[in-house]
CSV table of C-alpha atoms in Angstrom, one decimal:
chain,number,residue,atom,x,y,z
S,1104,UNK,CA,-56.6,-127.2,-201.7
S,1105,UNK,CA,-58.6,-124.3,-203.0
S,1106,UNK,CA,-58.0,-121.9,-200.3
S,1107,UNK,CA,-57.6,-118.5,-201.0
S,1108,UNK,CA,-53.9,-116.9,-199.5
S,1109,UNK,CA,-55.3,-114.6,-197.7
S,1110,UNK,CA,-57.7,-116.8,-196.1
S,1111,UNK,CA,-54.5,-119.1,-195.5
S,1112,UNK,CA,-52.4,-116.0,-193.8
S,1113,UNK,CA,-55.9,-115.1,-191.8
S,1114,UNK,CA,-55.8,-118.5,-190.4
S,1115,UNK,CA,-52.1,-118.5,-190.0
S,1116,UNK,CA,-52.2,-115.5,-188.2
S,1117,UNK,CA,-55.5,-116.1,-186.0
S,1118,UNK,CA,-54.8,-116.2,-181.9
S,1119,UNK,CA,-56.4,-119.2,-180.2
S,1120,UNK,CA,-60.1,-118.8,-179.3
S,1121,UNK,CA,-60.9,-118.8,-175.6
S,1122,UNK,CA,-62.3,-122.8,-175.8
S,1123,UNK,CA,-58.4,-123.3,-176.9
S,1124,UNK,CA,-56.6,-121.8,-174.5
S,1125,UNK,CA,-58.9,-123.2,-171.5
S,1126,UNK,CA,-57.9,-126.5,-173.0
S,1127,UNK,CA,-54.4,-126.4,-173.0
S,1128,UNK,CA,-54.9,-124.9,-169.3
S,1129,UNK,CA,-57.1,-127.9,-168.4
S,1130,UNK,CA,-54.7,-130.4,-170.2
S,1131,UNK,CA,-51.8,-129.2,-167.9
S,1132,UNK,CA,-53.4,-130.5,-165.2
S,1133,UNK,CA,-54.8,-133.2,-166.1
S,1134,UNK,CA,-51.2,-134.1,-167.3
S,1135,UNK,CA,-50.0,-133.1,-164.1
S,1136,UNK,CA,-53.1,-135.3,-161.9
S,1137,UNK,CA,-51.8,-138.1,-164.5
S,1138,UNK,CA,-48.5,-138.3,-163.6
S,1139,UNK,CA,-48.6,-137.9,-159.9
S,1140,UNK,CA,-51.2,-140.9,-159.4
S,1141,UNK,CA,-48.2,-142.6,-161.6
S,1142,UNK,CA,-50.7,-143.2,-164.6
S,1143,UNK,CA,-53.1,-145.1,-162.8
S,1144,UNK,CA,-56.1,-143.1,-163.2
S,1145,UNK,CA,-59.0,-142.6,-165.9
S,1146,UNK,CA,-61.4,-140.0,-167.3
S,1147,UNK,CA,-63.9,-140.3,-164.5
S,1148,UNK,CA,-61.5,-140.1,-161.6
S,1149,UNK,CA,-59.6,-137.6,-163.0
S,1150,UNK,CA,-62.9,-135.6,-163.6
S,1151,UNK,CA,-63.6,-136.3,-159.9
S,1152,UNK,CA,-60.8,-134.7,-159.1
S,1153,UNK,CA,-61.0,-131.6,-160.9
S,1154,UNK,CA,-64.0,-131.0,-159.8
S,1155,UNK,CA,-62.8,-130.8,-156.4
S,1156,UNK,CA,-60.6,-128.1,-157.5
S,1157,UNK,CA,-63.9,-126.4,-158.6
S,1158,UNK,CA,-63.3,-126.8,-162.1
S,1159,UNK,CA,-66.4,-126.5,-164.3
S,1160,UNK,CA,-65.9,-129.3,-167.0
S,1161,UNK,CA,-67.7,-132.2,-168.2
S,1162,UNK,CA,-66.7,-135.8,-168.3
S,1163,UNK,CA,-67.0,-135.6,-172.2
S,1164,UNK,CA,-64.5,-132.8,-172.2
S,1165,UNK,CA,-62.4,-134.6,-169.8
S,1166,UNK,CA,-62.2,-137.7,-171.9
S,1167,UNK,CA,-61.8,-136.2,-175.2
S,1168,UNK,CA,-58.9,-134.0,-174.0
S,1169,UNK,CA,-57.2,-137.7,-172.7
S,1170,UNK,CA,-57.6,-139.7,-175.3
S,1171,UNK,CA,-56.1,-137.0,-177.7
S,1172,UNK,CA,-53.4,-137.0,-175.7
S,1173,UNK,CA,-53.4,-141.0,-175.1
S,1174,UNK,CA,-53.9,-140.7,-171.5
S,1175,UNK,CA,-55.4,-143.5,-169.9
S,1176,UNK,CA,-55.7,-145.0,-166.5
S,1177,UNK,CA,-55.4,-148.9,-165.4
S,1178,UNK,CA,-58.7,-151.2,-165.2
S,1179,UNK,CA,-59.8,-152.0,-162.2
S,1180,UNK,CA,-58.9,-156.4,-161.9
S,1181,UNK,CA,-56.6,-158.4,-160.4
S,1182,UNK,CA,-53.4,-159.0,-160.8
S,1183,UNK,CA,-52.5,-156.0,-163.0
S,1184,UNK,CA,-48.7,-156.0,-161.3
S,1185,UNK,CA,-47.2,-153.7,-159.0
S,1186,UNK,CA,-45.6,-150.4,-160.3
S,1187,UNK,CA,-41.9,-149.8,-161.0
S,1188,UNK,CA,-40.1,-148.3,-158.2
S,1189,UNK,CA,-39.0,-144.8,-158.7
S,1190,UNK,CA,-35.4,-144.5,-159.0
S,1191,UNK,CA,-33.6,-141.9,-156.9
S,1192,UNK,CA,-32.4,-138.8,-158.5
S,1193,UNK,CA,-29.0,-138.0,-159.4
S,1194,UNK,CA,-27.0,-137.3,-156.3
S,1195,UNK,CA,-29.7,-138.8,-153.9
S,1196,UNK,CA,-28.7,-141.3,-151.2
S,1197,UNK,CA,-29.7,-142.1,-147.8
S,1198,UNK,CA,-27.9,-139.5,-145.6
S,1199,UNK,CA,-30.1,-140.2,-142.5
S,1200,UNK,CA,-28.9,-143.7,-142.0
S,1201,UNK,CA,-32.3,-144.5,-139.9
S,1202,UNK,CA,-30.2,-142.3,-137.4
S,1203,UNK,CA,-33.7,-140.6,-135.9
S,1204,UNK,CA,-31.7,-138.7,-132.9
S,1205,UNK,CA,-31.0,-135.1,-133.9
S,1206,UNK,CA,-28.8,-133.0,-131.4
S,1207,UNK,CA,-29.9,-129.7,-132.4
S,1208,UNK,CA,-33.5,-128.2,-134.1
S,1209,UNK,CA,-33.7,-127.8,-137.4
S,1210,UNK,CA,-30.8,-130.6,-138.7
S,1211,UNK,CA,-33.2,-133.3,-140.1
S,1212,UNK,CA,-36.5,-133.6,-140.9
S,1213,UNK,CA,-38.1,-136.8,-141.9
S,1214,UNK,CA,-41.7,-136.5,-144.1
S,1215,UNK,CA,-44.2,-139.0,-145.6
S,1216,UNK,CA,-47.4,-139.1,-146.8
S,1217,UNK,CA,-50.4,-141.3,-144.7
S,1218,UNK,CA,-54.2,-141.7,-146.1
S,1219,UNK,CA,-57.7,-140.8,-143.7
S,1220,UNK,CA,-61.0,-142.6,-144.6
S,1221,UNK,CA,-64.1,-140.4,-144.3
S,1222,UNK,CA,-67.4,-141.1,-146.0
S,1223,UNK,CA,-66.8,-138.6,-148.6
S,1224,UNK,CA,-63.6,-140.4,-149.7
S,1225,UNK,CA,-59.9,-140.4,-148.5
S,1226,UNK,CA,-58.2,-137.5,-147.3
S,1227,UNK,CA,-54.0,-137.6,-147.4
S,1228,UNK,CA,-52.1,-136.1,-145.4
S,1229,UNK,CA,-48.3,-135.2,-145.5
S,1230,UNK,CA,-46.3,-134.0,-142.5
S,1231,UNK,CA,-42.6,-132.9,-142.1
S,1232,UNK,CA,-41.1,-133.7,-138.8
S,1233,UNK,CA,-37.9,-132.5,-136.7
S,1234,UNK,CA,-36.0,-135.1,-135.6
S,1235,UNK,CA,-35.0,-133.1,-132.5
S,1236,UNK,CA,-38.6,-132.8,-130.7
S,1237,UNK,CA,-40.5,-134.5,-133.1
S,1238,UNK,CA,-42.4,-131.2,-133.6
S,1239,UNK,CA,-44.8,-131.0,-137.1
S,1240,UNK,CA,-43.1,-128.2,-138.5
S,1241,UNK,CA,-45.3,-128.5,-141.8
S,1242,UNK,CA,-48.0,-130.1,-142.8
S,1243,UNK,CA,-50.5,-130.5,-145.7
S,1244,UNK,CA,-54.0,-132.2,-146.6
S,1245,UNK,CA,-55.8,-132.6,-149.5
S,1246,UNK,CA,-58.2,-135.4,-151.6
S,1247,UNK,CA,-55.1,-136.6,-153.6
S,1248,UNK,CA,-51.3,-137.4,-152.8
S,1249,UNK,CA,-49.3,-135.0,-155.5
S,1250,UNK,CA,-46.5,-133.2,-155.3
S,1251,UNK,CA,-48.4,-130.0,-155.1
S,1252,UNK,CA,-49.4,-131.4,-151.8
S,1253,UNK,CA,-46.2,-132.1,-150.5
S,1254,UNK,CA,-44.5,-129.0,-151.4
S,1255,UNK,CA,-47.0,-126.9,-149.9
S,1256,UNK,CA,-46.0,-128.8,-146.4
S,1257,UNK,CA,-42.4,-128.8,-147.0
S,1258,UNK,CA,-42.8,-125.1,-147.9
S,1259,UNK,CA,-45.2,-124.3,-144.2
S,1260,UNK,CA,-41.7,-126.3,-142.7
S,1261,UNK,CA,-39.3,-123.9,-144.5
S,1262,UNK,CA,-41.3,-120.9,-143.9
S,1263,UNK,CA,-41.8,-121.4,-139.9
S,1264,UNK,CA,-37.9,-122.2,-139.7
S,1265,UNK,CA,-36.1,-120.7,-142.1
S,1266,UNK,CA,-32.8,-121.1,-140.4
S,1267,UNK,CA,-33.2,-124.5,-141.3
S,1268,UNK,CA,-30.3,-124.5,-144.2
S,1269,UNK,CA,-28.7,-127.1,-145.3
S,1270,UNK,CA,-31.1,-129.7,-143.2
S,1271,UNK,CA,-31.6,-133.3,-143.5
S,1272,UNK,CA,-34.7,-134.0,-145.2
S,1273,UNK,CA,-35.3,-137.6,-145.7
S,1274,UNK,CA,-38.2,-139.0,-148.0
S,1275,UNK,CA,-39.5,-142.4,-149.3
S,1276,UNK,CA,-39.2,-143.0,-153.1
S,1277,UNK,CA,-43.4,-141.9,-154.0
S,1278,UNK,CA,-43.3,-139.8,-157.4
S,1279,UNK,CA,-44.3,-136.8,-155.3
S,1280,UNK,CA,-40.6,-136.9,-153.5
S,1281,UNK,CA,-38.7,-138.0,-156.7
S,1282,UNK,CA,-40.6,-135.8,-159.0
S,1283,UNK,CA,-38.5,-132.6,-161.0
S,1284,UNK,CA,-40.7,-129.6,-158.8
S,1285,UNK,CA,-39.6,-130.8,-155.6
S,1286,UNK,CA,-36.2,-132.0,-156.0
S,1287,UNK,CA,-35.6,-128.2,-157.6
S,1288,UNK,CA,-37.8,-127.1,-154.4
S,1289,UNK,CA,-35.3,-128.6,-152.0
S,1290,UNK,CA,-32.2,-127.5,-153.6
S,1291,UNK,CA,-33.4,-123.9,-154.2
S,1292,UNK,CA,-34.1,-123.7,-150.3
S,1293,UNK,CA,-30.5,-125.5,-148.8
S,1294,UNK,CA,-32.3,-128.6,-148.1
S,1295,UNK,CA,-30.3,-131.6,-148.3
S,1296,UNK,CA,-32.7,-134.5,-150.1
S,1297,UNK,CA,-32.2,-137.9,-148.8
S,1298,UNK,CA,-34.7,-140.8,-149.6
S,1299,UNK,CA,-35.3,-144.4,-148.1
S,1300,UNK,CA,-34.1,-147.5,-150.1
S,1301,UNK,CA,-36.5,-149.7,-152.3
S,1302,UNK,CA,-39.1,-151.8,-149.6
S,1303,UNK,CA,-37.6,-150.5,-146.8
S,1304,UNK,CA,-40.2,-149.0,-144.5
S,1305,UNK,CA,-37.6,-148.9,-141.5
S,1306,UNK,CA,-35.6,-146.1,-143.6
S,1307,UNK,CA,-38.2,-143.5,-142.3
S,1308,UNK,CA,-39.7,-145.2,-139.3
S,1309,UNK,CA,-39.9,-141.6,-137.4
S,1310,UNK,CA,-42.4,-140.6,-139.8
S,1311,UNK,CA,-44.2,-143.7,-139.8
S,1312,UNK,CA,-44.3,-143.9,-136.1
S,1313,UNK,CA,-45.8,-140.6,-135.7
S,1314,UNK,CA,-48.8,-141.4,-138.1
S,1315,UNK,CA,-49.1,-144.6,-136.1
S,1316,UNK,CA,-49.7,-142.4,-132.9
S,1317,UNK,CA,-51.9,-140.2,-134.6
S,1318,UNK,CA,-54.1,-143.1,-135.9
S,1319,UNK,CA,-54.1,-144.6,-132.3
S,1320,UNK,CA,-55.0,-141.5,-130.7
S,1321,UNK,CA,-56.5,-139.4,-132.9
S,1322,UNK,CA,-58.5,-140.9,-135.9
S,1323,UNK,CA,-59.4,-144.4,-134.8
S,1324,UNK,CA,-61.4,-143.5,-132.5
S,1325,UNK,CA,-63.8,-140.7,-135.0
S,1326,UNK,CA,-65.8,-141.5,-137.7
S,1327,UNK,CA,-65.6,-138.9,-140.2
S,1328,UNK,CA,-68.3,-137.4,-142.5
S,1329,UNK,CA,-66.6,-135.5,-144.4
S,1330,UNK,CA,-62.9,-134.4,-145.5
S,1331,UNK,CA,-63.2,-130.8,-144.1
S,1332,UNK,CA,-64.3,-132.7,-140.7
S,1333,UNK,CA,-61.3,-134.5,-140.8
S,1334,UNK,CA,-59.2,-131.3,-141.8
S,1335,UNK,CA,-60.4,-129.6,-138.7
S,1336,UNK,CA,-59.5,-133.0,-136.5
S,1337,UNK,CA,-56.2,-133.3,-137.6
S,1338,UNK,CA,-55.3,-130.0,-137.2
S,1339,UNK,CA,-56.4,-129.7,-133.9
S,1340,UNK,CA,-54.4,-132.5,-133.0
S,1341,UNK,CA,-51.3,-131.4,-134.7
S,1342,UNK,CA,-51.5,-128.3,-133.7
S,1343,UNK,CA,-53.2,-128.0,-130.0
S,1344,UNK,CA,-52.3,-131.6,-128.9
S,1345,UNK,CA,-49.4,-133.1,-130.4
S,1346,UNK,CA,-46.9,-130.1,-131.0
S,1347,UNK,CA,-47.3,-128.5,-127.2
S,1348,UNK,CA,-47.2,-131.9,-125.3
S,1349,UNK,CA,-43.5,-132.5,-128.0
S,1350,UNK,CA,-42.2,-128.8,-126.9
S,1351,UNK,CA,-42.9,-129.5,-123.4
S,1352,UNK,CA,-41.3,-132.8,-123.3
S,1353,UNK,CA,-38.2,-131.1,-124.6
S,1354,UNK,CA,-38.9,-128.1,-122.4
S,1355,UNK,CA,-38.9,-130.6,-118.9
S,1356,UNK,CA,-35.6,-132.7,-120.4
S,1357,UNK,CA,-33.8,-129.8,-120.5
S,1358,UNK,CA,-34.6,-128.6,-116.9
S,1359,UNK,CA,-33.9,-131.9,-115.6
S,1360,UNK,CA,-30.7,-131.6,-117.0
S,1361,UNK,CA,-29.4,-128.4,-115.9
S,1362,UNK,CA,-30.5,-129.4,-112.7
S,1363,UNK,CA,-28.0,-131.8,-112.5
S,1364,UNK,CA,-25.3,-130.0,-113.7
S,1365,UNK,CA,-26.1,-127.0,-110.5
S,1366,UNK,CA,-26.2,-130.1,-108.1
S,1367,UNK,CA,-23.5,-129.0,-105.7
């Protein structure tokens, strides 16, 4: 091929330029953004998104980098089928029963993932939720459902209780909950995984009920402009509204008990 060996070892031996290694850092996670919207998405959401995470990149870049790769996302028509269901992982079964009652703090936890319009675009949001009180003990928004999302409310739950070992904590069967990072997450922190069957929206209707009170008193009746206005709303209700009026429910239960039991 006419090339000299030392210009061959030179080449051999050369480290990655700087364009190279950004590359290989931006194709991470667009591989990761890929796989968490279960393969649905294209170049121009997916530079969309990055550019929410205040990456500097072009469309170009972002196209070139996916189809060298041969990631692609769905087109937008009708009828393109429904996705597979995720399977559970190995070991994974429905230990919560659609039991919701929970005798002591800190024994099961239920968590979902629900979506908020705003004029901006949707925000998610992913909550975990004690069974006992029905306190949020974590919680997470961002502009996409991943699992980096969901870990980072699982790990606000963990780190607020962490007596919380070996704990119920029951899921649906999204990507995020399935997915390698969080299933390692769970089982690194004593958390027992347990996950909803296939179309069966019952299987965590403690989660779903909560979202359903937070739409009907909370976000229905706001219009928001932006995500960070939402952010701000949500977590005023989580946090100022919802979790005191939970702690003092439990708080007036428990008084009303041991009155009874010092009734003479």
């Amino acid at each position: 091929m006419k090339v000299s060996a030392s210009g061959y070892y030179d080449w051999v031996n050369r480290q990655p330029s700087r364009r190279a290694v950004d590359n290989e850092r931006l194709l991470t996670r667009i591989k990761e953004i890929h796989e968490d919207s279960g393969g649905i998405i294209g170049a121009p959401r997916m530079h969309e998104d990055l550019k929410e995470e205040k990456e500097t990149v072009s469309l170009n870049r972002v196209a070139r980098l996916m189809a060298l790769h041969g990631l692609q996302g769905w087109p937008r028509k009708k009828g393109r089928g429904r996705k597979t269901p995720s399977q559970r992982p190995d070991g994974i079964k429905n230990h919560l029963g659609r039991d919701f009652k929970a005798l002591e703090p800190n024994t099961k936890w239920v968590t979902d993932i629900t979506e908020v319009k705003t004029d901006e675009g949707k925000l998610y949001l992913c909550v975990v939720l004690d069974l006992f009180n029905h306190v949020v003990v974590g919680w997470s928004m961002h502009h996409r459902q991943d699992r980096k999302m969901v870990l980072r409310a699982v790990e606000m739950a963990v780190w607020q209780r962490p007596e919380a070992t070996q704990a119920i904590l029951h899921s649906d069967r999204g990507t995020q909950f399935t997915s390698g990072d969080y299933q390692r997450y769970l089982k690194n922190n004593d958390l027992l995984g347990s996950m909803s069957a296939v179309g069966h929206c019952a299987d965590n209707a403690a989660c779903e009920g909560f979202f359903g009170m937070l739409k009907r008193e909370r976000v229905n009746h706001r219009k928001y402009r932006t995500r960070d206005e939402a952010r701000a709303d949500i977590f005023f209700y989580i946090e100022r509204f919802h979790n005191p009026r939970m702690r003092r429910r439990v708080a007036n239960q428990d008084r009303k008990f041991t009155n009874v039991l010092n009734r003479p």
